[in-house]
Protein backbone atom coordinates (compact mmCIF):
# COMPACT_ATOMS: atom_id res chain seq x y z
CA SER A 1 103.82 118.66 80.37
CA LYS A 2 102.22 116.24 82.77
CA ASP A 3 98.98 117.20 84.50
CA PRO A 4 99.48 117.79 88.24
CA VAL A 5 98.66 115.27 90.92
CA VAL A 6 94.93 115.03 91.53
CA TYR A 7 94.20 115.09 95.25
CA ALA A 8 91.02 113.65 96.73
CA GLY A 9 90.45 116.86 98.68
CA ALA A 10 92.27 118.63 101.46
CA GLY A 11 94.06 116.33 103.85
CA SER A 12 93.34 113.24 101.77
CA ALA A 13 94.76 110.13 103.41
CA ASP A 14 96.14 108.85 100.13
CA ALA A 15 98.06 112.01 99.20
CA GLU A 16 101.51 110.41 99.48
CA ALA A 17 100.46 107.39 97.41
CA ARG A 18 99.03 109.69 94.71
CA GLU A 19 102.25 111.74 94.70
CA LEU A 20 104.42 108.63 94.39
CA ALA A 21 102.31 107.29 91.52
CA TRP A 22 102.44 110.68 89.77
CA TRP A 23 106.24 110.90 90.07
CA ARG A 24 106.61 107.30 88.89
CA GLU A 25 104.63 108.16 85.77
CA VAL A 26 106.68 111.35 85.15
CA VAL A 27 110.01 109.58 85.60
CA GLY A 28 108.76 106.65 83.52
CA SER A 29 107.92 109.02 80.66
CA VAL A 30 111.43 110.47 80.83
CA PHE A 31 112.97 107.00 80.69
CA GLY A 32 110.69 105.99 77.82
CA ASP A 33 111.05 102.34 76.78
CA ALA A 34 113.67 101.82 79.51
CA ALA A 35 110.86 102.23 82.08
CA SER A 36 109.73 98.70 81.19
CA ASP A 37 113.15 97.34 82.14
CA PRO A 38 113.06 95.14 85.28
CA GLY A 39 115.54 97.46 87.01
CA PHE A 40 113.41 100.57 86.56
CA ASP A 41 111.45 100.17 89.80
CA GLY A 42 114.64 100.07 91.85
CA CYS A 43 116.08 103.01 89.95
CA PHE A 44 112.90 105.01 90.47
CA ALA A 45 112.84 104.19 94.19
CA GLU A 46 116.42 105.44 94.56
CA LEU A 47 115.68 108.64 92.65
CA PHE A 48 112.50 109.29 94.63
CA THR A 49 114.32 108.77 97.93
CA HIS A 50 117.32 110.86 96.87
CA TYR A 51 115.21 113.87 95.86
CA GLY A 52 113.27 113.58 99.11
CA ARG A 53 116.35 114.58 101.12
CA GLY A 54 117.86 117.99 101.63
CA GLU A 55 121.26 116.88 100.33
CA ALA A 56 119.80 116.73 96.81
CA TRP A 57 118.97 120.45 96.89
CA THR A 58 120.96 123.67 97.21
CA LEU A 59 119.75 126.87 98.80
CA TYR A 60 120.74 130.24 97.47
CA PRO A 61 123.57 131.44 99.72
CA GLU A 62 121.51 134.32 101.08
CA ALA A 63 118.29 132.34 101.68
CA LEU A 64 118.56 131.62 105.40
CA ALA A 65 119.92 135.08 106.22
CA THR A 66 117.06 136.69 104.28
CA ILE A 67 114.45 134.62 106.09
CA ALA A 68 116.07 135.46 109.44
CA ALA A 69 116.10 139.19 108.58
CA LEU A 70 112.41 139.06 107.66
CA LYS A 71 111.60 137.31 110.95
CA ARG A 72 113.62 139.88 112.95
CA ALA A 73 111.67 142.63 111.19
CA GLY A 74 108.42 141.05 112.40
CA TRP A 75 107.26 139.40 109.19
CA THR A 76 105.39 136.11 109.14
CA VAL A 77 107.27 133.78 106.80
CA GLY A 78 105.66 130.74 105.25
CA VAL A 79 106.19 128.36 102.38
CA LEU A 80 103.47 127.73 99.80
CA SER A 81 104.56 125.11 97.31
CA ASN A 82 103.23 122.73 94.69
CA PHE A 83 105.91 120.19 95.69
CA ASP A 84 104.88 116.90 97.23
CA SER A 85 104.80 115.76 100.86
CA ARG A 86 108.56 115.14 100.89
CA LEU A 87 109.13 118.90 101.06
CA GLU A 88 108.55 118.92 104.81
CA GLY A 89 111.60 116.70 105.37
CA ILE A 90 113.64 118.50 102.72
CA LEU A 91 113.06 121.86 104.39
CA ALA A 92 113.97 120.37 107.77
CA ASP A 93 117.20 118.97 106.31
CA LEU A 94 118.00 122.41 104.85
CA GLU A 95 117.24 124.03 108.23
CA ILE A 96 114.45 126.16 106.80
CA THR A 97 111.61 124.63 108.82
CA GLN A 98 112.79 126.17 112.07
CA GLU A 99 113.00 129.59 110.39
CA THR A 100 109.48 129.61 108.92
CA ASP A 101 106.05 129.83 110.49
CA PHE A 102 104.12 127.44 108.28
CA LEU A 103 104.22 125.16 105.26
CA VAL A 104 101.31 124.71 102.85
CA LEU A 105 101.36 121.86 100.35
CA PRO A 106 98.75 120.54 97.92
CA ARG A 107 98.08 117.65 100.32
CA ASP A 108 96.83 120.28 102.80
CA THR A 109 94.59 122.19 100.40
CA GLY A 110 93.57 119.60 97.83
CA VAL A 111 94.55 122.07 95.07
CA ILE A 112 97.70 123.50 93.53
CA LYS A 113 98.79 127.02 92.71
CA PRO A 114 97.55 129.07 90.94
CA HIS A 115 94.16 127.90 92.30
CA PRO A 116 92.90 130.63 94.67
CA GLY A 117 92.21 128.01 97.34
CA ALA A 118 95.94 127.40 97.82
CA PHE A 119 96.57 131.11 98.46
CA GLU A 120 93.50 131.44 100.69
CA PHE A 121 94.69 128.50 102.79
CA ALA A 122 98.16 130.08 103.13
CA LEU A 123 96.59 133.38 104.16
CA ARG A 124 94.60 131.60 106.87
CA GLN A 125 97.79 129.94 108.10
CA ALA A 126 99.53 133.34 108.27
CA ALA A 127 96.53 134.83 110.09
CA ASN A 128 96.71 132.01 112.64
CA VAL A 129 100.38 132.77 113.27
CA VAL A 130 99.73 136.44 113.99
CA GLY A 131 96.49 135.77 115.86
CA CYS A 132 93.96 137.42 113.59
CA GLU A 133 91.16 136.16 111.39
């Protein structure tokens, strides 16, 4: 398996460029020798764009109703993911963004799960939502 993206710290300005380079390397390893083909860059760009849109993903049928039920019950609902910066747009396309209170990505924390820093950051986000420290 490929090592995760290495971020230059929380909120690093080059996070998206690092993510793109990481995915290009992953997809290139899947394509093997074909990754040296002149058409690979265009193919990769199409794949990267496609999987950056909600239409490429499917929610479980009960997902939105479950989130809504949790919100009605007074729960703070957030997303903590190791996915890249495209997830923000994907969740918006899938109409999850408006149902959740926060989104935490590695670009925000500079680390990935299971590093404790990712969970601590998410806990701080949840605390901000409910107004406690």
